């Protein structure tokens, strides 16, 4: 299934989720009128020290009634020296369903739910990975981002979004340049022409980030196996 060269994104994120693939998969089911299961793999993001690769595997379960379809995902960290794989999960509302028994399949979400986790940036030293968790519901205007950060030294995962501010849609932009160690969001209410920048730490503490800029590190590897996966 070929994707258009211009990537769509529900929030116009600089790090688009594979929305073209989601729409194409929905169109496929409209022609067949049967439930189907499809998979997608993101490109790999290599850490600055070249030791790790981060990539996500996305699963879409499509129902004849499209509002009952669901999209889930899992983020993998691969040690390029040993080949060991580690999974990263978010604790955001639609993705808050931890793995059990070492299962490496995408986390299930409720019918109608969309929870797509993709790598965005490494820290400059490669000790942290920042991922975008996009969450939405089919047939609604609900859509927002969460930041998922894995700390290599602590082997701990944090899921954060702006707090104590009013917004309906937040877009993850990257690491904050002005506030090192924080992640940068653009957030506002649906229909607003003006949005604010917010720097958020791992506890959720949120600071206005006037004239801040996002920074990212890491190298994208254009693997031939990225994109829609073979049907099973």
mmCIF file of C-alpha atoms in Angstrom:
data_model
loop_
_atom_site.group_PDB
_atom_site.id
_atom_site.type_symbol
_atom_site.label_atom_id
_atom_site.label_comp_id
_atom_site.label_asym_id
_atom_site.label_seq_id
_atom_site.Cartn_x
_atom_site.Cartn_y
_atom_site.Cartn_z
ATOM 1 C CA UNK A 1 0.000 0.000 0.000
ATOM 2 C CA UNK A 2 1.829 3.112 -1.181
ATOM 3 C CA UNK A 3 1.500 6.271 0.894
ATOM 4 C CA UNK A 4 1.333 9.801 -0.534
ATOM 5 C CA UNK A 5 4.615 11.714 -0.181
ATOM 6 C CA UNK A 6 2.942 14.473 1.857
ATOM 7 C CA UNK A 7 2.183 13.172 5.341
ATOM 8 C CA UNK A 8 -1.083 14.251 6.911
ATOM 9 C CA UNK A 9 -1.391 14.685 10.660
ATOM 10 C CA UNK A 10 -4.545 15.432 12.677
ATOM 11 C CA UNK A 11 -2.682 18.070 14.743
ATOM 12 C CA UNK A 12 -0.291 19.282 12.022
ATOM 13 C CA UNK A 13 2.564 17.954 14.127
ATOM 14 C CA UNK A 14 6.175 18.299 12.909
ATOM 15 C CA UNK A 15 6.424 14.577 13.727
ATOM 16 C CA UNK A 16 3.404 13.154 11.883
ATOM 17 C CA UNK A 17 1.787 9.884 12.816
ATOM 18 C CA UNK A 18 1.007 7.626 9.793
ATOM 19 C CA UNK A 19 -2.420 9.148 9.291
ATOM 20 C CA UNK A 20 -2.396 8.524 5.534
ATOM 21 C CA UNK A 21 -2.094 4.807 6.312
ATOM 22 C CA UNK A 22 -4.935 4.996 8.861
ATOM 23 C CA UNK A 23 -7.227 6.667 6.315
ATOM 24 C CA UNK A 24 -6.242 4.222 3.553
ATOM 25 C CA UNK A 25 -6.927 1.286 5.862
ATOM 26 C CA UNK A 26 -10.349 2.681 6.737
ATOM 27 C CA UNK A 27 -11.064 3.051 3.008
ATOM 28 C CA UNK A 28 -10.062 -0.585 2.468
ATOM 29 C CA UNK A 29 -12.577 -1.860 5.001
ATOM 30 C CA UNK A 30 -15.329 0.289 3.469
ATOM 31 C CA UNK A 31 -14.895 -1.771 0.279
ATOM 32 C CA UNK A 32 -14.689 -5.195 1.940
ATOM 33 C CA UNK A 33 -17.168 -4.736 4.823
ATOM 34 C CA UNK A 34 -15.238 -7.179 7.026
ATOM 35 C CA UNK A 35 -13.026 -6.729 10.079
ATOM 36 C CA UNK A 36 -9.318 -6.615 9.274
ATOM 37 C CA UNK A 37 -6.036 -6.275 11.164
ATOM 38 C CA UNK A 38 -3.154 -4.248 9.735
ATOM 39 C CA UNK A 39 0.351 -3.323 10.956
ATOM 40 C CA UNK A 40 2.766 -0.456 10.413
ATOM 41 C CA UNK A 41 6.360 0.091 11.506
ATOM 42 C CA UNK A 42 7.938 3.514 11.930
ATOM 43 C CA UNK A 43 11.428 4.512 10.828
ATOM 44 C CA UNK A 44 14.190 3.918 13.375
ATOM 45 C CA UNK A 45 15.663 6.826 15.335
ATOM 46 C CA UNK A 46 19.324 6.172 16.204
ATOM 47 C CA UNK A 47 20.783 7.628 19.412
ATOM 48 C CA UNK A 48 23.653 10.152 19.087
ATOM 49 C CA UNK A 49 26.118 7.603 20.501
ATOM 50 C CA UNK A 50 24.931 4.989 17.995
ATOM 51 C CA UNK A 51 24.096 2.466 20.722
ATOM 52 C CA UNK A 52 20.309 2.358 20.494
ATOM 53 C CA UNK A 53 17.563 2.440 17.873
ATOM 54 C CA UNK A 54 13.984 3.412 18.738
ATOM 55 C CA UNK A 55 11.015 2.508 16.552
ATOM 56 C CA UNK A 56 7.334 1.745 16.966
ATOM 57 C CA UNK A 57 5.002 -0.957 15.736
ATOM 58 C CA UNK A 58 1.421 0.162 15.198
ATOM 59 C CA UNK A 59 -1.579 -2.127 14.979
ATOM 60 C CA UNK A 60 -4.931 -1.136 13.490
ATOM 61 C CA UNK A 61 -8.012 -3.261 14.025
ATOM 62 C CA UNK A 62 -10.661 -2.016 11.631
ATOM 63 C CA UNK A 63 -14.357 -2.658 12.150
ATOM 64 C CA UNK A 64 -17.124 -2.311 9.528
ATOM 65 C CA UNK A 65 -18.463 0.406 11.839
ATOM 66 C CA UNK A 66 -15.413 2.679 11.694
ATOM 67 C CA UNK A 67 -16.091 4.346 15.060
ATOM 68 C CA UNK A 68 -15.504 0.936 16.652
ATOM 69 C CA UNK A 69 -12.069 0.591 15.058
ATOM 70 C CA UNK A 70 -8.964 0.937 17.228
ATOM 71 C CA UNK A 71 -5.303 1.823 16.777
ATOM 72 C CA UNK A 72 -2.665 0.803 19.314
ATOM 73 C CA UNK A 73 1.124 0.735 19.371
ATOM 74 C CA UNK A 74 4.290 -0.180 21.198
ATOM 75 C CA UNK A 75 7.681 1.535 21.186
ATOM 76 C CA UNK A 76 10.779 -0.654 20.947
ATOM 77 C CA UNK A 77 14.286 0.193 22.076
ATOM 78 C CA UNK A 78 16.924 -1.993 20.438
ATOM 79 C CA UNK A 79 20.458 -2.246 21.785
ATOM 80 C CA UNK A 80 22.396 -2.268 18.520
ATOM 81 C CA UNK A 81 25.407 -3.944 20.128
ATOM 82 C CA UNK A 82 23.618 -6.848 21.850
ATOM 83 C CA UNK A 83 20.363 -7.011 19.898
ATOM 84 C CA UNK A 84 18.330 -6.859 23.115
ATOM 85 C CA UNK A 85 14.840 -5.373 22.801
ATOM 86 C CA UNK A 86 13.017 -3.352 25.427
ATOM 87 C CA UNK A 87 9.437 -2.090 25.241
ATOM 88 C CA UNK A 88 8.273 1.358 26.302
ATOM 89 C CA UNK A 89 4.641 2.002 27.215
ATOM 90 C CA UNK A 90 2.755 5.201 27.921
ATOM 91 C CA UNK A 91 0.503 5.826 30.919
ATOM 92 C CA UNK A 92 -1.737 8.291 29.087
ATOM 93 C CA UNK A 93 -5.531 7.685 29.223
ATOM 94 C CA UNK A 94 -6.020 5.501 26.132
ATOM 95 C CA UNK A 95 -2.676 3.700 26.419
ATOM 96 C CA UNK A 96 -2.740 2.964 30.154
ATOM 97 C CA UNK A 97 -2.739 -0.803 29.818
ATOM 98 C CA UNK A 98 0.632 -2.338 30.760
ATOM 99 C CA UNK A 99 2.186 -5.387 29.128
ATOM 100 C CA UNK A 100 2.019 -8.756 30.800
ATOM 101 C CA UNK A 101 4.244 -11.811 30.602
ATOM 102 C CA UNK A 102 6.745 -10.077 28.334
ATOM 103 C CA UNK A 103 4.207 -9.737 25.526
ATOM 104 C CA UNK A 104 5.608 -7.662 22.655
ATOM 105 C CA UNK A 105 2.329 -7.028 20.849
ATOM 106 C CA UNK A 106 0.657 -3.599 20.836
ATOM 107 C CA UNK A 107 -1.375 -2.674 23.885
ATOM 108 C CA UNK A 108 -5.122 -2.994 23.341
ATOM 109 C CA UNK A 109 -7.201 0.160 23.516
ATOM 110 C CA UNK A 110 -10.956 0.480 23.844
ATOM 111 C CA UNK A 111 -13.135 0.404 20.734
ATOM 112 C CA UNK A 112 -12.862 3.733 18.918
ATOM 113 C CA UNK A 113 -9.581 4.618 20.594
ATOM 114 C CA UNK A 114 -6.408 5.776 18.849
ATOM 115 C CA UNK A 115 -3.089 5.644 20.721
ATOM 116 C CA UNK A 116 -0.028 6.009 18.478
ATOM 117 C CA UNK A 117 3.447 6.149 20.014
ATOM 118 C CA UNK A 118 6.354 7.236 17.768
ATOM 119 C CA UNK A 119 9.952 8.289 18.550
ATOM 120 C CA UNK A 120 10.675 12.010 18.234
ATOM 121 C CA UNK A 121 14.142 12.764 19.625
ATOM 122 C CA UNK A 122 17.015 11.552 21.740
ATOM 123 C CA UNK A 123 18.711 13.775 24.272
ATOM 124 C CA UNK A 124 22.082 15.197 23.227
ATOM 125 C CA UNK A 125 23.976 12.547 25.200
ATOM 126 C CA UNK A 126 21.636 9.716 24.237
ATOM 127 C CA UNK A 127 20.586 8.973 27.819
ATOM 128 C CA UNK A 128 16.902 9.758 27.184
ATOM 129 C CA UNK A 129 14.440 9.090 24.384
ATOM 130 C CA UNK A 130 11.445 11.361 23.753
ATOM 131 C CA UNK A 131 8.379 9.929 22.013
ATOM 132 C CA UNK A 132 5.056 11.367 20.910
ATOM 133 C CA UNK A 133 1.902 9.664 22.154
ATOM 134 C CA UNK A 134 -0.962 10.860 19.940
ATOM 135 C CA UNK A 135 -4.397 10.026 21.311
ATOM 136 C CA UNK A 136 -7.815 10.496 19.757
ATOM 137 C CA UNK A 137 -11.207 8.873 19.256
ATOM 138 C CA UNK A 138 -12.675 7.963 15.877
ATOM 139 C CA UNK A 139 -15.678 10.104 14.999
ATOM 140 C CA UNK A 140 -14.799 12.895 17.455
ATOM 141 C CA UNK A 141 -12.785 16.117 17.647
ATOM 142 C CA UNK A 142 -10.826 14.810 20.639
ATOM 143 C CA UNK A 143 -7.093 14.771 19.810
ATOM 144 C CA UNK A 144 -3.993 15.647 21.804
ATOM 145 C CA UNK A 145 -0.367 14.695 22.405
ATOM 146 C CA UNK A 146 1.456 13.340 25.434
ATOM 147 C CA UNK A 147 5.229 13.156 25.846
ATOM 148 C CA UNK A 148 6.722 9.792 26.776
ATOM 149 C CA UNK A 149 10.315 9.914 28.060
ATOM 150 C CA UNK A 150 12.515 6.926 28.849
ATOM 151 C CA UNK A 151 15.508 7.599 31.088
ATOM 152 C CA UNK A 152 18.262 5.090 30.295
ATOM 153 C CA UNK A 153 20.201 5.551 33.554
ATOM 154 C CA UNK A 154 17.124 5.074 35.747
ATOM 155 C CA UNK A 155 15.401 2.664 33.330
ATOM 156 C CA UNK A 156 12.228 4.609 34.052
ATOM 157 C CA UNK A 157 9.454 5.924 31.816
ATOM 158 C CA UNK A 158 7.587 9.212 32.317
ATOM 159 C CA UNK A 159 4.363 10.290 30.558
ATOM 160 C CA UNK A 160 3.634 14.019 30.747
ATOM 161 C CA UNK A 161 1.437 16.746 29.275
ATOM 162 C CA UNK A 162 0.780 20.383 30.254
ATOM 163 C CA UNK A 163 -1.027 20.734 33.595
ATOM 164 C CA UNK A 164 -2.853 23.580 35.352
ATOM 165 C CA UNK A 165 -3.497 25.292 32.003
ATOM 166 C CA UNK A 166 -6.644 25.191 29.901
ATOM 167 C CA UNK A 167 -6.412 23.584 26.476
ATOM 168 C CA UNK A 168 -8.131 21.032 24.270
ATOM 169 C CA UNK A 169 -5.228 20.187 21.945
ATOM 170 C CA UNK A 170 -1.527 19.931 22.774
ATOM 171 C CA UNK A 171 1.201 19.287 20.196
ATOM 172 C CA UNK A 172 4.588 17.921 21.249
ATOM 173 C CA UNK A 173 7.417 19.914 19.639
ATOM 174 C CA UNK A 174 10.594 18.385 21.136
ATOM 175 C CA UNK A 175 12.951 19.212 23.974
ATOM 176 C CA UNK A 176 12.865 22.759 25.340
ATOM 177 C CA UNK A 177 15.890 24.863 24.424
ATOM 178 C CA UNK A 178 15.257 27.440 27.155
ATOM 179 C CA UNK A 179 14.441 24.936 29.897
ATOM 180 C CA UNK A 180 16.877 22.002 29.531
ATOM 181 C CA UNK A 181 15.443 18.701 30.717
ATOM 182 C CA UNK A 182 11.866 19.752 29.940
ATOM 183 C CA UNK A 183 9.715 18.983 26.912
ATOM 184 C CA UNK A 184 8.079 21.659 24.803
ATOM 185 C CA UNK A 185 4.390 21.704 23.862
ATOM 186 C CA UNK A 186 2.208 24.060 21.869
ATOM 187 C CA UNK A 187 -1.280 24.060 23.386
ATOM 188 C CA UNK A 188 -4.582 25.833 22.877
ATOM 189 C CA UNK A 189 -8.314 25.394 22.540
ATOM 190 C CA UNK A 190 -9.993 24.059 19.418
ATOM 191 C CA UNK A 191 -10.700 26.960 17.040
ATOM 192 C CA UNK A 192 -8.310 29.406 18.710
ATOM 193 C CA UNK A 193 -5.992 31.354 16.426
ATOM 194 C CA UNK A 194 -3.457 31.884 19.222
ATOM 195 C CA UNK A 195 -1.647 29.091 21.058
ATOM 196 C CA UNK A 196 0.925 29.106 23.852
ATOM 197 C CA UNK A 197 4.242 27.357 24.301
ATOM 198 C CA UNK A 198 4.692 25.390 27.516
ATOM 199 C CA UNK A 199 7.746 23.649 28.962
ATOM 200 C CA UNK A 200 6.829 20.603 31.068
ATOM 201 C CA UNK A 201 9.091 18.644 33.411
ATOM 202 C CA UNK A 202 8.787 14.951 34.240
ATOM 203 C CA UNK A 203 6.480 15.638 37.194
ATOM 204 C CA UNK A 204 4.061 17.611 34.995
ATOM 205 C CA UNK A 205 5.103 21.024 36.322
ATOM 206 C CA UNK A 206 4.284 23.456 33.507
ATOM 207 C CA UNK A 207 6.025 26.767 32.735
ATOM 208 C CA UNK A 208 5.187 29.342 30.064
ATOM 209 C CA UNK A 209 7.942 29.164 27.447
ATOM 210 C CA UNK A 210 7.994 32.562 25.735
ATOM 211 C CA UNK A 211 10.155 32.611 22.596
ATOM 212 C CA UNK A 212 11.367 29.075 23.290
ATOM 213 C CA UNK A 213 12.506 26.754 20.508
ATOM 214 C CA UNK A 214 12.348 22.948 20.246
ATOM 215 C CA UNK A 215 15.588 20.991 19.950
ATOM 216 C CA UNK A 216 16.020 17.382 18.841
ATOM 217 C CA UNK A 217 18.894 14.930 18.539
ATOM 218 C CA UNK A 218 19.331 11.589 16.812
ATOM 219 C CA UNK A 219 19.479 10.258 13.270
ATOM 220 C CA UNK A 220 16.609 8.728 11.301
ATOM 221 C CA UNK A 221 17.492 5.441 9.608
ATOM 222 C CA UNK A 222 15.398 4.845 6.486
ATOM 223 C CA UNK A 223 14.929 1.102 6.883
ATOM 224 C CA UNK A 224 13.390 -0.782 3.972
ATOM 225 C CA UNK A 225 11.002 -2.581 6.343
ATOM 226 C CA UNK A 226 9.449 0.651 7.627
ATOM 227 C CA UNK A 227 5.884 1.469 6.592
ATOM 228 C CA UNK A 228 2.848 -0.812 6.110
ATOM 229 C CA UNK A 229 3.631 -4.430 6.946
ATOM 230 C CA UNK A 230 2.671 -7.526 5.016
ATOM 231 C CA UNK A 231 -0.862 -8.766 5.734
ATOM 232 C CA UNK A 232 -1.132 -11.715 8.063
#
